[in-house]
Each structure stands twice: as C-alpha cells, then as structure tokens.
Coordinates of C-alpha atoms and ligand atoms in Angstrom, one line a residue:
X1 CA 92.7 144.3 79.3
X2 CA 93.8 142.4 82.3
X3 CA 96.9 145.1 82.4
X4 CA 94.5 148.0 82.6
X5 CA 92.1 146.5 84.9
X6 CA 95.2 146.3 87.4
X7 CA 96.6 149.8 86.5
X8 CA 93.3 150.9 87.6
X9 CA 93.9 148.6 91.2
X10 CA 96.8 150.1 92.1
X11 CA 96.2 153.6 91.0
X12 CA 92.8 154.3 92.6
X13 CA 91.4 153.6 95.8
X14 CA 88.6 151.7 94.7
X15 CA 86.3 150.0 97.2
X16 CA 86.0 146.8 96.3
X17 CA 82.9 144.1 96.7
X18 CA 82.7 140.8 96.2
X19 CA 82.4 141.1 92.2
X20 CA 85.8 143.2 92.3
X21 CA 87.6 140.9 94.3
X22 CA 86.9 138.1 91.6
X23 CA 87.7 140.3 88.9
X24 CA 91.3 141.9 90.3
X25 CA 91.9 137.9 91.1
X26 CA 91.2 136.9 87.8
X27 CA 93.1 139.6 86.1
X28 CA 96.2 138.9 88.4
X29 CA 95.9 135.0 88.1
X30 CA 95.6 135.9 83.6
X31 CA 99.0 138.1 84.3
X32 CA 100.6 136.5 87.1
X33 CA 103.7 138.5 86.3
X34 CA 105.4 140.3 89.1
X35 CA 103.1 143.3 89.5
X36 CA 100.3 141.2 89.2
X37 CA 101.5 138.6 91.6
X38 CA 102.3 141.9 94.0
X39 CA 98.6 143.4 93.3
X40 CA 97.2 140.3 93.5
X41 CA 98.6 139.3 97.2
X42 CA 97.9 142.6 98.5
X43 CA 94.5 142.2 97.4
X44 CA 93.9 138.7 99.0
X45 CA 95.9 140.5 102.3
X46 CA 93.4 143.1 102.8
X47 CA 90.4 141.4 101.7
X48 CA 87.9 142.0 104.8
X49 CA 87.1 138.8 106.6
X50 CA 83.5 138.8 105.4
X51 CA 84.6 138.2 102.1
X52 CA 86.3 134.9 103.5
X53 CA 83.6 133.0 103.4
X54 CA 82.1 133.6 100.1
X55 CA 83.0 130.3 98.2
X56 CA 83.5 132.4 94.8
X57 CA 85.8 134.6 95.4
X58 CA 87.7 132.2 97.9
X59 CA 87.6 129.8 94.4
X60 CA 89.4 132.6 92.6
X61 CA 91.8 133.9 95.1
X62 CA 92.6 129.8 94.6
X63 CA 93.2 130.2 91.1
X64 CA 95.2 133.1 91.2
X65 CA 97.8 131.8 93.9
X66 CA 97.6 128.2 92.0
X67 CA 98.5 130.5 88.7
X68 CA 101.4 132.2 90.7
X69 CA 102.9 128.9 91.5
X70 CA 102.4 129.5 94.8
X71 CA 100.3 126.1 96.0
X72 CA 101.0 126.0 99.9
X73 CA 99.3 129.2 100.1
X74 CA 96.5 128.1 98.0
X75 CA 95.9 125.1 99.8
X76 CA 95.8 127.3 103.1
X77 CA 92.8 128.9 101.1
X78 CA 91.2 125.8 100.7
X79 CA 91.2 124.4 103.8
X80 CA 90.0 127.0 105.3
X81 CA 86.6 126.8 103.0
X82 CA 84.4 125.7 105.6
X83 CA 81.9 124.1 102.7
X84 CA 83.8 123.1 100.0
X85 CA 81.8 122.8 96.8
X86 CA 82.6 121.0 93.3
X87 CA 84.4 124.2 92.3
X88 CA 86.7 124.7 95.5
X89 CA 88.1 121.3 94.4
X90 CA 88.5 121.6 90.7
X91 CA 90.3 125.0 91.2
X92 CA 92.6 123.1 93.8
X93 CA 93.1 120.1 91.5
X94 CA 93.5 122.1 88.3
X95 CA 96.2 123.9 90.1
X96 CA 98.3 121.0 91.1
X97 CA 97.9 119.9 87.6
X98 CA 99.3 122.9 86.2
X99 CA 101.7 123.2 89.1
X100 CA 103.2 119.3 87.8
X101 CA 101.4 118.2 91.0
X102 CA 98.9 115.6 89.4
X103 CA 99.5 113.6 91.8
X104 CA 97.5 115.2 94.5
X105 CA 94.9 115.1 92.4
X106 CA 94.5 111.4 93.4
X107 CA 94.3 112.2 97.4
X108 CA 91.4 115.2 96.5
X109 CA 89.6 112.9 94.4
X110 CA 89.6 110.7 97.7
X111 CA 88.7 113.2 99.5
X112 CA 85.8 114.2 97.5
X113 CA 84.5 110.5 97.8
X114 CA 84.8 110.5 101.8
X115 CA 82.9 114.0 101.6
X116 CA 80.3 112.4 98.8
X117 CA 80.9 115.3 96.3
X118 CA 80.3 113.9 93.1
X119 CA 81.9 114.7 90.0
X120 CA 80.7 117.1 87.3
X121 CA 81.4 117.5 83.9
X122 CA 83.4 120.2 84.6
X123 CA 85.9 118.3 86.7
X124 CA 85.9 115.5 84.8
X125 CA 87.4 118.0 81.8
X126 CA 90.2 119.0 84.4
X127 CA 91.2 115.4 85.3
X128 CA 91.4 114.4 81.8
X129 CA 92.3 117.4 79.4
X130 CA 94.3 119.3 81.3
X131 CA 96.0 116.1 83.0
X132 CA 96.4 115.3 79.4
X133 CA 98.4 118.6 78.2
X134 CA 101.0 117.7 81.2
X135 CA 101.6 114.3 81.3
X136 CA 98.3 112.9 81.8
X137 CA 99.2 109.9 80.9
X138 CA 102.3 109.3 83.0
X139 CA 99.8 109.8 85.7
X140 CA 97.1 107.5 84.7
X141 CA 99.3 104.9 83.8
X142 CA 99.6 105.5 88.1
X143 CA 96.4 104.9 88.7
X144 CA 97.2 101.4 87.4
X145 CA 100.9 101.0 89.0
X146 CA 99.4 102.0 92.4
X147 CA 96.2 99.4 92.1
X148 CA 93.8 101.6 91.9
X149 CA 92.0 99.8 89.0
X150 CA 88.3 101.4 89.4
X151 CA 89.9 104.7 89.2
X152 CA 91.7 103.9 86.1
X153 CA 88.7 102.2 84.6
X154 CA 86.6 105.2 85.5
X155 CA 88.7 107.5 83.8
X156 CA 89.2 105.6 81.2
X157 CA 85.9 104.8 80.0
X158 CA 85.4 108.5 80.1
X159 CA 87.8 109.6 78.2
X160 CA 87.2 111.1 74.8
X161 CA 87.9 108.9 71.5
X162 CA 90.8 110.8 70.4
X163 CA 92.6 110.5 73.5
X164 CA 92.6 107.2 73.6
X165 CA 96.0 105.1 72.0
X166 CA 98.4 102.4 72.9
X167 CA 99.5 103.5 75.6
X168 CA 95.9 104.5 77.3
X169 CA 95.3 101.0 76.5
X170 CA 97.9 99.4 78.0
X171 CA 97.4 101.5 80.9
X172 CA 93.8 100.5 81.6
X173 CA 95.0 97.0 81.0
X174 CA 97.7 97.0 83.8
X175 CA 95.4 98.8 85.8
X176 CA 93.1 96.3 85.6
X177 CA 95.3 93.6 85.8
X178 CA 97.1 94.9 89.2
X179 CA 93.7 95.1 91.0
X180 CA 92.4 92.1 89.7
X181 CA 89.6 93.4 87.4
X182 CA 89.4 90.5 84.9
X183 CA 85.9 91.4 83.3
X184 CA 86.8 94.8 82.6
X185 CA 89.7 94.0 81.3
X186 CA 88.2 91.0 78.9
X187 CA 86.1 93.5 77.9
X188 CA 88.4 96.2 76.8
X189 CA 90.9 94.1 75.4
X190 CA 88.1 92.6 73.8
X191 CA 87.0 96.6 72.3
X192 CA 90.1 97.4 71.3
X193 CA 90.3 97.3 67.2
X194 CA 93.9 97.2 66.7
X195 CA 95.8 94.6 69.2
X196 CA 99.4 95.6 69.3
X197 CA 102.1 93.1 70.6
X198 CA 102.2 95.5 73.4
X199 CA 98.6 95.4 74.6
X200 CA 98.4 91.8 73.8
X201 CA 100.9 91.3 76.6
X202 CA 99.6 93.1 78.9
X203 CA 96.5 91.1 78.5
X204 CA 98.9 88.2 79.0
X205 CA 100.0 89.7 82.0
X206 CA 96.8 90.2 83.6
X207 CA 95.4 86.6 82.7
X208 CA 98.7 85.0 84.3
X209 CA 98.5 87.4 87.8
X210 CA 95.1 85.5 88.0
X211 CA 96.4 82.0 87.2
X212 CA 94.2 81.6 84.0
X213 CA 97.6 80.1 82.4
X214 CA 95.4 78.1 79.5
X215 CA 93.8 81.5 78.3
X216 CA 96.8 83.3 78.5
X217 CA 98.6 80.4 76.1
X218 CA 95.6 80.6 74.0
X219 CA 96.2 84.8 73.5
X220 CA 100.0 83.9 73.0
X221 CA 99.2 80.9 70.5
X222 CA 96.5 83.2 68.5
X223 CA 98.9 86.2 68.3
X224 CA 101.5 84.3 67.0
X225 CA 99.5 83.0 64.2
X226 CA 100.2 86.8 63.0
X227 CA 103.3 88.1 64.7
X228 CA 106.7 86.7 65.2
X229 CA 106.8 85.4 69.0
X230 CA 107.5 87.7 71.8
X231 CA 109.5 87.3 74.7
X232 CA 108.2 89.8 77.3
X233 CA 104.5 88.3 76.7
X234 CA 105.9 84.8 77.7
X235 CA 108.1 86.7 80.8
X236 CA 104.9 87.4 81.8
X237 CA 103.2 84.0 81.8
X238 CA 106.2 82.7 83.7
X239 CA 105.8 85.4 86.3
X240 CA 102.2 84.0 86.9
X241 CA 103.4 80.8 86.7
X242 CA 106.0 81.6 89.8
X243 CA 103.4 83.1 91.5
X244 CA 101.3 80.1 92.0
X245 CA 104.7 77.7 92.4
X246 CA 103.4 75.6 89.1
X247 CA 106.9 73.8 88.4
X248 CA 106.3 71.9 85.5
X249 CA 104.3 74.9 83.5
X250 CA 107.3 77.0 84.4
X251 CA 109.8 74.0 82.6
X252 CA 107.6 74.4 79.8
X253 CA 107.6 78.1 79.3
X254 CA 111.3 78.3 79.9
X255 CA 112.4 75.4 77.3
X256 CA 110.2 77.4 74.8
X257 CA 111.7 80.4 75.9
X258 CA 114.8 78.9 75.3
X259 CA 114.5 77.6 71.7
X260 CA 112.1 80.6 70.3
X261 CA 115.1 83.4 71.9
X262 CA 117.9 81.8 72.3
X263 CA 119.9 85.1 71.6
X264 CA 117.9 86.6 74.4
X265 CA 120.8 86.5 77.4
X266 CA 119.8 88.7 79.5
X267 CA 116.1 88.3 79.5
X268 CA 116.7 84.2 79.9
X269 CA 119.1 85.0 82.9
X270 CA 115.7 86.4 84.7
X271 CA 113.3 83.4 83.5
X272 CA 116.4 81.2 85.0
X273 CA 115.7 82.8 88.3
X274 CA 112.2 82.7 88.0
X275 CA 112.1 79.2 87.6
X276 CA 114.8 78.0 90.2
X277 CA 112.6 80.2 92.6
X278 CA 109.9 77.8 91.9
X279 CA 112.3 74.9 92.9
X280 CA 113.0 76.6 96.1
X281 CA 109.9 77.6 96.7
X282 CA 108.7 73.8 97.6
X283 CA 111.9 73.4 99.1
X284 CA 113.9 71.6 96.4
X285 CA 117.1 73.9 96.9
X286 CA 120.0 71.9 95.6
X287 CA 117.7 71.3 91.9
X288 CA 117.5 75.0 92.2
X289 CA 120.8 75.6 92.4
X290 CA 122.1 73.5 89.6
X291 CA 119.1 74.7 87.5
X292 CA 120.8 77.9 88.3
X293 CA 124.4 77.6 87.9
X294 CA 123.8 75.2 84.8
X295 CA 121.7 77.9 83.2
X296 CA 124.5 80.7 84.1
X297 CA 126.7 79.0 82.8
X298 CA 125.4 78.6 79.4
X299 CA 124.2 81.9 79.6
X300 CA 127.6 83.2 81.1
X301 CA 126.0 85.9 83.6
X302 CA 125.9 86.3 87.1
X303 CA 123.0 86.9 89.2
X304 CA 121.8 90.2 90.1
X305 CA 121.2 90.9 93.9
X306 CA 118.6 92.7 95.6
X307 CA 119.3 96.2 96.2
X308 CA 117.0 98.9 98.1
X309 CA 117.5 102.7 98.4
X310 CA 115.8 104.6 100.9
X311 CA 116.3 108.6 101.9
X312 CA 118.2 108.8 105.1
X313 CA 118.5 112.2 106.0
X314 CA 118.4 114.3 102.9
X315 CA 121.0 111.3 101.2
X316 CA 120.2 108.2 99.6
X317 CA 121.4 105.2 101.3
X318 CA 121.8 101.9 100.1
X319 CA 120.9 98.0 101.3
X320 CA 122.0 94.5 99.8
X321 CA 120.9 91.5 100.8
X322 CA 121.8 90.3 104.1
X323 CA 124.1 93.6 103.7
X324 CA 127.5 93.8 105.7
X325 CA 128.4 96.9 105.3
X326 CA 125.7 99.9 106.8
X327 CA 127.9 101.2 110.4
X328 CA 124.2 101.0 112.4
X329 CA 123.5 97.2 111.2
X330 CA 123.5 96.0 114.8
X331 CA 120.9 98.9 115.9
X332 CA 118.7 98.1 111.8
X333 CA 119.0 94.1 113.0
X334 CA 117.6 94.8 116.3
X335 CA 114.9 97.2 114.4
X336 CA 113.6 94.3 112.3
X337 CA 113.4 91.5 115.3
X338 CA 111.1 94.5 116.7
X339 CA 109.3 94.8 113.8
X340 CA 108.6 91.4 113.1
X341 CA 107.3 90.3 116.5
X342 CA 104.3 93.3 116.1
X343 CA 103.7 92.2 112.8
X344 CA 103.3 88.8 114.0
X345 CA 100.6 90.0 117.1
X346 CA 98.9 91.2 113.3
X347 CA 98.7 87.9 111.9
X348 CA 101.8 87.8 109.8
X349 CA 103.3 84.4 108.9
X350 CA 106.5 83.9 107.4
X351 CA 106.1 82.5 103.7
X352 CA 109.0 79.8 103.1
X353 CA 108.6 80.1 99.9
X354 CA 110.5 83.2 99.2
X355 CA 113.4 81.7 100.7
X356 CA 115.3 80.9 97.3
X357 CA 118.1 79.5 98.9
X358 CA 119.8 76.7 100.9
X359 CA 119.7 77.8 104.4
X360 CA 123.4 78.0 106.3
X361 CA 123.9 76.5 109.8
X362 CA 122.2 78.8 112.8
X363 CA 120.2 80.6 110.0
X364 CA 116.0 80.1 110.2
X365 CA 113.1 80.9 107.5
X366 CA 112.7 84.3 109.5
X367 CA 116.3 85.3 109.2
X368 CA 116.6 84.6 105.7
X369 CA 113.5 86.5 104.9
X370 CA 114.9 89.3 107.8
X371 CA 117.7 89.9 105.7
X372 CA 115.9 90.9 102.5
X373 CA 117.4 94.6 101.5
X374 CA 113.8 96.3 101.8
X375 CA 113.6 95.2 105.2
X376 CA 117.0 97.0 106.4
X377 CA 116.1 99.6 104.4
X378 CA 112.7 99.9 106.1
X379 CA 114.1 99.0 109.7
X380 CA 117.0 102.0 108.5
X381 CA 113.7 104.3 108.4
X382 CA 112.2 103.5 111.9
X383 CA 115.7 103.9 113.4
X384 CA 115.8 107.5 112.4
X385 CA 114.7 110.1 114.9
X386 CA 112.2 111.8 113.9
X387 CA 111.0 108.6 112.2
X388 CA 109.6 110.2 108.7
X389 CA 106.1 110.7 107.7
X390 CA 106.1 108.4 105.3
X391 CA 108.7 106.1 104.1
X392 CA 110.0 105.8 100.5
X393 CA 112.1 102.8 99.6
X394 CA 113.5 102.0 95.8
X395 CA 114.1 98.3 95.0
X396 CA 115.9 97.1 91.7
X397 CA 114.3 93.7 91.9
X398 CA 110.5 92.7 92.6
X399 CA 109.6 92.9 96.1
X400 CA 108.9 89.2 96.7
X401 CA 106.0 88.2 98.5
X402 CA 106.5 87.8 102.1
X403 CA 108.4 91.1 101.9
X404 CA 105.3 92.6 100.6
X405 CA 102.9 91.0 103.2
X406 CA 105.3 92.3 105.6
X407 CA 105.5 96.0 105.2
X408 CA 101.4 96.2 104.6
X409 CA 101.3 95.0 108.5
X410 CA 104.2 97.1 109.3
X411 CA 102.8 100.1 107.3
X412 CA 99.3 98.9 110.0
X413 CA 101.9 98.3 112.8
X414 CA 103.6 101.6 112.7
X415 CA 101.3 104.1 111.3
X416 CA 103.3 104.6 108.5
X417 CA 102.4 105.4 104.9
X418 CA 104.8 103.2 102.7
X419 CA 105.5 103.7 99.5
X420 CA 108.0 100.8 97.7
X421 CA 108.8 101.2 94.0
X422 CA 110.0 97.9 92.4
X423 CA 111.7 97.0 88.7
X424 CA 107.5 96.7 87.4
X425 CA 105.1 98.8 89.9
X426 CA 104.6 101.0 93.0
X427 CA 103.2 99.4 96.1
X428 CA 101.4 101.7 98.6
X429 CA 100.8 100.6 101.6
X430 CA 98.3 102.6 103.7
X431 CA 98.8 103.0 107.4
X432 CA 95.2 102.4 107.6
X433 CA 95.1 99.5 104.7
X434 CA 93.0 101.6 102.5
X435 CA 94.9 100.7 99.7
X436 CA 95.3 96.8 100.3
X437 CA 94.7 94.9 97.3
X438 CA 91.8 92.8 99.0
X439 CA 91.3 91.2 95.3
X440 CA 94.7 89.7 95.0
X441 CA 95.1 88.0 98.4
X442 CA 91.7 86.5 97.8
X443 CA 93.1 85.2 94.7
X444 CA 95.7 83.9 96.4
X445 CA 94.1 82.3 99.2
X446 CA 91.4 80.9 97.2
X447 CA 93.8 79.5 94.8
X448 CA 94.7 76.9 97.0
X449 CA 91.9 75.4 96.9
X450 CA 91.8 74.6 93.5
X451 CA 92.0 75.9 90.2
X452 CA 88.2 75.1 89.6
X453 CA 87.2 77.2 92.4
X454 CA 89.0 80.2 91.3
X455 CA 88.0 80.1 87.6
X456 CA 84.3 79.9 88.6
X457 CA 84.6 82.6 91.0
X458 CA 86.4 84.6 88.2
X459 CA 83.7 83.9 85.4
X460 CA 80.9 84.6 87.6
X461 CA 82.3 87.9 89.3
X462 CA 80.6 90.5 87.6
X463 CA 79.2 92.1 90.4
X464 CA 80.4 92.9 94.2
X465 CA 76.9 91.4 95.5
X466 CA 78.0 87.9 93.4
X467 CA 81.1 88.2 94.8
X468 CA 80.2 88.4 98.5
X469 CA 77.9 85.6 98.3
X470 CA 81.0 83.4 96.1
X471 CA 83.2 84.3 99.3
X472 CA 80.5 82.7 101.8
X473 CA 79.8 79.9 100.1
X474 CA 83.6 78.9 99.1
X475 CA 84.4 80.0 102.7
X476 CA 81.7 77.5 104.1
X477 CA 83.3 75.0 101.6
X478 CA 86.4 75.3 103.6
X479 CA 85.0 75.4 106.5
X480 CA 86.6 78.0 108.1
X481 CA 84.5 80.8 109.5
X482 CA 87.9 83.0 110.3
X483 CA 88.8 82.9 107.0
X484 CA 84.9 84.2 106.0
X485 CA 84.8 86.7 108.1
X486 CA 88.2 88.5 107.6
X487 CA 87.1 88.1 104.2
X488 CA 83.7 89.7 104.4
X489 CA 85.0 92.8 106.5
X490 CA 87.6 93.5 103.3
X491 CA 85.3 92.9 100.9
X492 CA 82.5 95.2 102.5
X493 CA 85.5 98.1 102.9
X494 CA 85.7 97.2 99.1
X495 CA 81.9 97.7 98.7
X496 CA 81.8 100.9 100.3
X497 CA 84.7 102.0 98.5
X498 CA 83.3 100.6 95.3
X499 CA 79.8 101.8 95.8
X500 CA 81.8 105.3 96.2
X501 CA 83.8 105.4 92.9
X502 CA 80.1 103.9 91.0
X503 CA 78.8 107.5 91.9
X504 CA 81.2 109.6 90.6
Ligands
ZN601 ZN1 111.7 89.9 100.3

C-alpha cells in the first residue's frame, strides 16, 4: 500500500495539500527505504512555506526524518515549530527513542515543564512502552543515577503492572534514595510483595545515605532471619556510616563484616578503606594508617588509587592522584589554583575531612584536596582551547565529597555543564545548579545538629509546605538567618520544580 502510494508520488505530478503531504510522509516514514527516503526528502524540499506552519504535517515530516534516522534534520523541524503542541514533542521524543537516543527524552521532558505542556496519555505510552522495547530500563534506572527521583517516581508509579520487576524496583529505590525521597521509598519498599536480597539492599542503601543507621540494621537483622547474610547490603550501611564520620558504628559493621565473610578479600579491602577514612576524617591519621596497613596485610592487597579519564581532543587521557606524569601539569596546576580561588568568591570551603592521609611537609588541606585526579582532569578540560561544551570525566573510585562540592561551584563558576561518572552513579552538575541535590546537602547540614533533628524532619516530611516551615524553624533553632535563607531560596527552586513535575 505504502509502495503504491509512492509509485503514484513520483510518477504523477500531483498537487499536493496539506492532507497529501501527511500521507506521502507517512508512507515514506512506513518504507523509509531508499526510494522512500529520496521521495520523502524531496517532498519535505518542495513543500510551499505555507504548509510550514501547519503543526500536523510539520508532526509527520518529524516522524518520517526520525524513521530515516536522520534526527538533526528533524530537530531542525522542530525548532522551527513556532507553537509546539503535545504531539510535536512526542513525535521528537519517540524518535530519539527509536533512534537509541532516550536520553534526550529527559532534556524534552524538561523542556515541556518550562513551557507547562502537560503530559497526555499518549506520551506517557511513548516514555514507557516504547522506552521499554529499547532499553527502557537502562534509562530509568538513569533517572535514579542522575538524582532525578520525582521523575523516576513519576514514571514509575505509572507504569503498567507487567512492567514492573526487580530491576524496576530497585531502580525506583535508588532513585529515591539518591534524591533523598524517604517516604516514597518506605512506601514502595513497603508495596513490594516479593523482597529480593537485591531490593532489600537497596532499601539499606537509601536508609544509610540518610543516616537512619538503626532502621537500616533492623532491615538487615529481619532479612537475615530468612536469607544467609549479605555483604553488599552491609557495604552499604558502612558507606552511610562514612558519610556521617560515625567511627565506632563503622568498627562495628566492619568486625561483623569480618567474621560473617571472611573469604570476602576484595570487598573487605574497600570496607578497610572505608573505615580508615573515617579515622582520617577527624584527623586521627597515624590509627588510619595502621588500621590500614594491618588490614592489608591480612588481607594481602594493595590499595587502589584514584584514577580519572577525561576526552582530550578526540583521545582519552588519564589522571592519578597527585599525578606526575601529564607534560602540561605545570599549566593543569596553575588551572586548579584559578579554579579554586572563584570557587571560593562562591562560598566553597575546603572539607578536611576528605583528606585521608598524613599531610607531607609544605603540603596544606587545599593541596591535598588539589591533587585529587578529578580535579586535573577537570583543570585538563579548562586548559583546552576551545574549552568544551560540556565536560565529561570517568572516575574509578567515588568522587569524595569536597571533590564533589567543588565541581558543582565550578560547573556555577565556569558555565559548564559537568558530567562525572563514578564506580556507583552519575553526577550532573548544571551550570545553572538545576540539578543540585538541594535534599542531600540539607541532610547534611542538618545532620550536624543532631540525629533527633534530622529524624523528625525525616518522619514528618511528607509534604514540600511541611518541609519549608521544618527548614525555618530548625534554622531559627540554630540561629543563623544565612543558613535559612540560602536554604529557603533552594528549597522554593525545589517547589517550583516540584509543583512542575506534580502536574504532569
Ligand atoms: Zn576528591
């Protein structure tokens, strides 16, 4: 049918209206073989402009070139539609999908918040059942690994029954534990009929990011009563555990660790460093290191090192720690001393704590933290000419926490998008600090003041109104109006975004 209707497009000299146009497009996008794509092209080439701003047949001259693999031209289409309806942006968004671009998806979804175009059925179908067919769940899993947990949560919750498994589970779970959802992610784990030891740990996880350590003890304790122990649910609860510096908890885990897997070298080798990082991290360096060296040696391993890749010039170029062997060092060195003094007109502060070693003679907090890999390798970025779009660095560890703190002000700092992909997530950081996990600093700032104040704030947070009026009255508690109103201004870019995402 589709072959004849062509035959007929080529052979006769038809003159076409708008209800032709949509039908050679849609028999060319059904073909998209090489006549059609020929046919089809022409087509769109002569189209008169008055036909350019009908939204339908712009919709399915989009579908065609999306069906032809050729995106950049469809994207042209679309940006050129002055008023983009629903349909514009499920044709553009089922064609990235279909075109292994799911990804983008995420940015037009953005886009359709800022523009308040709310999702229809119709779209919904596209995000989840065609994402589905390709890999939908490689890409919802990054909804969770890039923190966007409402998103993840959204689609989730919307998802049909039968689409819905282990891994969707586990998904929504890190999601919601990366953005610092705890309600919605009691309550899932809590719906959730069969509790495998995988999603059991990732509930584990989620309760030890937000220092709940008791309730995430009480989830290990319970499963066990069923299953043989597991060790990457209790590598989790030590991560926590490092997180909020908690030295004696982290003895604890460890020694259980120790004597529940003792065949387990190479994942004892990482809870080793976890814990001698809490020594270091309240400054009790020379216990770290014989913590460390007397665990290595019963272990017989040797520590890994930081390493970060970045693209420099169409190669990949590696970093160590405090590396001593890149020819432009002395020009990267000089990059990060200019780096750190804007980030510091931003507020930032350099965190001791991530400084897990003694420090040698003429060396200081800041050039111990300087000589973290990511930092060359981002410095290595910003002495490139042209400095890239966006920066893209690979790191084989996890990005410690000052590093982290760092790049989101140097992301602000340089108007750069960064994107750095550790051993357990993707961090974006936003040149405009859209992405900023507002949730998780709060947690962290809040946590030093108390454990009380933090679980209260958790059990009560149900709602974004709750939680501004929890954030002015612990702030007043604290007494320190600074604190409030940085706090208020991310929480009410949180709202906004929040109120956004309720809608769709
Ligand atoms: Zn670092």
């Amino acid at each position: 049918m589709s072959e004849k209707a062509l035959d007929l497009f080529e052979k006769i000299n038809l003159k076409l209206d708008d209800v032709t146009y949509i039908i050679g497009f849609n028999a060319c996008a059904k073909l998209a073989n090489d006549q059609a794509m020929k046919i089809g092209k022409k087509l769109l080439d002569d189209m008169p402009n008055n036909y350019r701003n009908n939204n339908i047949v712009l919709n399915a001259a989009m579908d065609m070139l999306m069906k032809f693999g050729d995106v950049q031209s469809a994207e042209r289409i679309f940006d050129s539609i002055k008023k983009k309806n629903i349909i514009s942006y499920g044709a553009l968004m089922n064609g990235y999908n279909i075109n292994s671009k799911p990804w983008k998806c995420f940015k037009i979804l953005e886009e359709m918040k800022q523009e308040g175009v709310v999702l229809n059925e119709h779209t919904c179908n596209i995000l989840i059942g065609t994402c589905s067919k390709i890999g939908m769940i490689r890409q919802f899993s990054g909804f969770g690994l890039n923190g966007m947990g409402l998103e993840a949560v959204e689609l989730y919750r919307k998802m049909p029954n039968e689409l819905q498994n282990e891994v969707t589970h586990i998904c929504v779970l890190n999601a919601c534990s990366h953005s610092g959802l705890l309600d919605e992610a009691r309550n899932i784990f809590n719906e959730i009929p069969f509790k495998t030891e995988k999603i059991v740990t990732a509930m584990t996880d989620c309760l030890s990011r937000l220092f709940l350590f008791d309730e995430a003890e009480k989830l290990i304790d319970e499963y066990e009563k069923t299953n043989s122990p597991s060790f990457i649910m209790y590598m989790c609860l030590l991560s926590g555990v490092r997180n909020n510096r908690n030295k004696k908890l982290s003895e604890k885990i460890y020694n259980r660790m120790k004597s529940l897997f003792p065949d387990e070298k190479e994942g004892l080798t990482s809870g080793t460093i976890l814990v001698s990082n809490i020594y270091s991290s309240v400054g009790e360096y020379q216990q770290a290191k014989e913590f460390r060296s007397n665990q290595m040696k019963e272990l017989r391993k040797k520590v890994k090192s930081g390493l970060s890749w970045t693209d420099g010039s169409g190669e990949i170029v590696a970093f160590s720690v405090n590396d001593n062997f890149h020819p432009q060092l002395a020009e990267i060195h000089a990059e990060v001393n200019r780096m750190t003094s804007e980030v510091i007109k931003l507020g930032y502060k350099c965190d001791s704590s991530w400084v897990t070693r003694e420090l040698q003679e003429e060396e200081t907090i800041e050039s111990a933290l300087g000589g973290h890999s990511e930092r060359l390798a981002l410095a290595f970025n910003f002495i490139q000419r042209p400095v890239p779009d966006f920066i893209q660095i690979t790191n084989n560890l996890r990005i410690c926490g000052d590093c982290h703190q760092y790049t989101k002000l140097v992301a602000k700092a340089r108007q750069r998008d960064i994107i750095i992909r550790d051993a357990n997530r993707i961090h974006h950081f936003h040149k405009n600090g859209l992405y900023i996990k507002f949730y998780q600093d709060l947690v962290q700032y809040l946590h030093t003041f108390g454990y009380r104040v933090i679980k209260n704030f958790h059990e009560r947070n149900s709602t974004i109104s709750n939680l501004t009026s929890r954030v002015a009255s612990t702030s007043t508690l604290i007494n320190d109006k600074c604190f409030a109103y940085s706090l208020l201004e991310k929480l009410f870019e949180h709202v906004e975004h929040a109120s956004i995402t309720m809608q769709l």
